[in-house]
Amino acid sequence: QIRGRNLTTPEKRYIKQWLEMGFEEETIGLAYERTCLNTGGMNWPYMNKILTRWQESGWKTAEQVLAGDRKPEAKGSKRQLDSEEKEAIARMLREES
């Protein structure tokens, strides 16, 4: 979703690396969405960490990520928000004020 400019050389390297890792466009898009949600915008190193973690876990497709990225919840328990989710919510509340 970069518009009005060409990609920089480091940005092109990130994208090439992700494609060489075997990620599909949809999976890269999912990492982009999570990056924006957690940081408030595009952050190439942050997104690279997400994709590297997914690759280390053996997840290449969006389906694999969605199935494996969350720890299973115990029956009847409610999942607590992690620090990234709490920060994203706090950032959204600050922006709306």
PDB file of C-alpha atoms in Angstrom:
ATOM      1  CA  GLN A   1       0.000   0.000   0.000  1.00  0.00           C
ATOM      2  CA  ILE A   2       2.910   2.318  -0.638  1.00  0.00           C
ATOM      3  CA  ARG A   3       1.833   5.021  -3.040  1.00  0.00           C
ATOM      4  CA  GLY A   4       3.444   8.062  -4.584  1.00  0.00           C
ATOM      5  CA  ARG A   5       7.019   6.791  -4.375  1.00  0.00           C
ATOM      6  CA  ASN A   6       9.241   3.925  -5.367  1.00  0.00           C
ATOM      7  CA  LEU A   7      10.414   1.370  -2.851  1.00  0.00           C
ATOM      8  CA  THR A   8      13.817   2.052  -1.344  1.00  0.00           C
ATOM      9  CA  THR A   9      16.641  -0.461  -1.774  1.00  0.00           C
ATOM     10  CA  PRO A  10      16.291  -1.759   1.831  1.00  0.00           C
ATOM     11  CA  GLU A  11      12.518  -2.137   1.363  1.00  0.00           C
ATOM     12  CA  LYS A  12      13.117  -4.139  -1.819  1.00  0.00           C
ATOM     13  CA  ARG A  13      15.574  -6.360   0.086  1.00  0.00           C
ATOM     14  CA  TYR A  14      12.958  -7.084   2.771  1.00  0.00           C
ATOM     15  CA  ILE A  15      10.366  -8.053   0.169  1.00  0.00           C
ATOM     16  CA  LYS A  16      12.834 -10.226  -1.752  1.00  0.00           C
ATOM     17  CA  GLN A  17      13.842 -11.970   1.483  1.00  0.00           C
ATOM     18  CA  TRP A  18      10.210 -12.682   2.411  1.00  0.00           C
ATOM     19  CA  LEU A  19       9.453 -14.127  -1.020  1.00  0.00           C
ATOM     20  CA  GLU A  20      12.608 -16.260  -0.856  1.00  0.00           C
ATOM     21  CA  MET A  21      11.425 -17.536   2.549  1.00  0.00           C
ATOM     22  CA  GLY A  22       8.392 -18.878   0.688  1.00  0.00           C
ATOM     23  CA  PHE A  23       5.711 -16.524   1.956  1.00  0.00           C
ATOM     24  CA  GLU A  24       2.592 -15.969  -0.113  1.00  0.00           C
ATOM     25  CA  GLU A  25       1.325 -12.448  -0.759  1.00  0.00           C
ATOM     26  CA  GLU A  26      -1.643 -13.083   1.556  1.00  0.00           C
ATOM     27  CA  THR A  27       0.670 -14.039   4.441  1.00  0.00           C
ATOM     28  CA  ILE A  28       2.815 -10.947   3.923  1.00  0.00           C
ATOM     29  CA  GLY A  29      -0.415  -8.914   3.947  1.00  0.00           C
ATOM     30  CA  LEU A  30      -1.397 -10.479   7.257  1.00  0.00           C
ATOM     31  CA  ALA A  31       1.980  -9.518   8.725  1.00  0.00           C
ATOM     32  CA  TYR A  32       1.454  -5.982   7.401  1.00  0.00           C
ATOM     33  CA  GLU A  33      -1.952  -5.756   9.102  1.00  0.00           C
ATOM     34  CA  ARG A  34      -0.503  -6.943  12.403  1.00  0.00           C
ATOM     35  CA  THR A  35       2.390  -4.510  12.077  1.00  0.00           C
ATOM     36  CA  CYS A  36       0.046  -1.578  11.530  1.00  0.00           C
ATOM     37  CA  LEU A  37      -2.236  -2.685  14.357  1.00  0.00           C
ATOM     38  CA  ASN A  38       0.634  -3.046  16.824  1.00  0.00           C
ATOM     39  CA  THR A  39       2.766  -0.060  15.788  1.00  0.00           C
ATOM     40  CA  GLY A  40       0.278   2.392  14.317  1.00  0.00           C
ATOM     41  CA  GLY A  41       1.834   2.246  10.849  1.00  0.00           C
ATOM     42  CA  MET A  42       4.311   0.484   8.605  1.00  0.00           C
ATOM     43  CA  ASN A  43       7.504  -0.554  10.375  1.00  0.00           C
ATOM     44  CA  TRP A  44       9.721  -2.696   8.144  1.00  0.00           C
ATOM     45  CA  PRO A  45      11.978  -4.165  10.883  1.00  0.00           C
ATOM     46  CA  TYR A  46       8.940  -5.007  13.049  1.00  0.00           C
ATOM     47  CA  MET A  47       7.209  -6.712  10.131  1.00  0.00           C
ATOM     48  CA  ASN A  48      10.405  -8.599   9.337  1.00  0.00           C
ATOM     49  CA  LYS A  49      10.500  -9.934  12.918  1.00  0.00           C
ATOM     50  CA  ILE A  50       6.920 -11.176  12.573  1.00  0.00           C
ATOM     51  CA  LEU A  51       7.673 -12.966   9.316  1.00  0.00           C
ATOM     52  CA  THR A  52      10.958 -14.385  10.613  1.00  0.00           C
ATOM     53  CA  ARG A  53       9.145 -15.793  13.673  1.00  0.00           C
ATOM     54  CA  TRP A  54       6.485 -17.335  11.439  1.00  0.00           C
ATOM     55  CA  GLN A  55       9.145 -18.865   9.205  1.00  0.00           C
ATOM     56  CA  GLU A  56      10.951 -20.326  12.227  1.00  0.00           C
ATOM     57  CA  SER A  57       7.610 -21.842  13.302  1.00  0.00           C
ATOM     58  CA  GLY A  58       7.155 -23.370   9.841  1.00  0.00           C
ATOM     59  CA  TRP A  59       4.176 -21.187   8.923  1.00  0.00           C
ATOM     60  CA  LYS A  60       4.100 -20.044   5.286  1.00  0.00           C
ATOM     61  CA  THR A  61       0.391 -19.597   4.561  1.00  0.00           C
ATOM     62  CA  ALA A  62      -2.160 -17.326   6.196  1.00  0.00           C
ATOM     63  CA  GLU A  63      -4.103 -20.424   7.274  1.00  0.00           C
ATOM     64  CA  GLN A  64      -1.055 -21.829   9.068  1.00  0.00           C
ATOM     65  CA  VAL A  65      -0.448 -18.503  10.797  1.00  0.00           C
ATOM     66  CA  LEU A  66      -4.048 -18.147  11.920  1.00  0.00           C
ATOM     67  CA  ALA A  67      -4.116 -21.729  13.195  1.00  0.00           C
ATOM     68  CA  GLY A  68      -0.771 -21.655  14.957  1.00  0.00           C
ATOM     69  CA  ASP A  69      -0.018 -18.112  16.052  1.00  0.00           C
ATOM     70  CA  ARG A  70      -2.145 -18.186  19.185  1.00  0.00           C
ATOM     71  CA  LYS A  71      -1.594 -20.433  22.153  1.00  0.00           C
ATOM     72  CA  PRO A  72      -4.505 -22.778  22.751  1.00  0.00           C
ATOM     73  CA  GLU A  73      -6.799 -21.601  25.514  1.00  0.00           C
ATOM     74  CA  ALA A  74      -7.794 -23.815  28.396  1.00  0.00           C
ATOM     75  CA  LYS A  75     -11.462 -24.766  28.382  1.00  0.00           C
ATOM     76  CA  GLY A  76     -13.580 -22.192  30.157  1.00  0.00           C
ATOM     77  CA  SER A  77     -10.719 -19.720  30.564  1.00  0.00           C
ATOM     78  CA  LYS A  78     -10.559 -16.262  29.099  1.00  0.00           C
ATOM     79  CA  ARG A  79      -7.394 -15.273  27.299  1.00  0.00           C
ATOM     80  CA  GLN A  80      -5.567 -12.263  28.693  1.00  0.00           C
ATOM     81  CA  LEU A  81      -4.416  -9.554  26.300  1.00  0.00           C
ATOM     82  CA  ASP A  82      -0.695  -9.568  25.650  1.00  0.00           C
ATOM     83  CA  SER A  83       1.414  -6.406  25.946  1.00  0.00           C
ATOM     84  CA  GLU A  84       1.281  -5.683  22.190  1.00  0.00           C
ATOM     85  CA  GLU A  85      -2.521  -5.891  22.162  1.00  0.00           C
ATOM     86  CA  LYS A  86      -2.797  -3.659  25.236  1.00  0.00           C
ATOM     87  CA  GLU A  87      -0.479  -1.078  23.673  1.00  0.00           C
ATOM     88  CA  ALA A  88      -2.432  -1.110  20.390  1.00  0.00           C
ATOM     89  CA  ILE A  89      -5.691  -0.496  22.281  1.00  0.00           C
ATOM     90  CA  ALA A  90      -4.138   2.285  24.353  1.00  0.00           C
ATOM     91  CA  ARG A  91      -2.768   3.923  21.188  1.00  0.00           C
ATOM     92  CA  MET A  92      -6.197   3.790  19.525  1.00  0.00           C
ATOM     93  CA  LEU A  93      -7.854   5.329  22.573  1.00  0.00           C
ATOM     94  CA  ARG A  94      -5.280   8.147  22.664  1.00  0.00           C
ATOM     95  CA  GLU A  95      -5.875   8.851  18.957  1.00  0.00           C
ATOM     96  CA  GLU A  96      -9.642   9.036  19.411  1.00  0.00           C
ATOM     97  CA  SER A  97      -9.364  11.508  22.305  1.00  0.00           C
TER      98      SER A  97
END
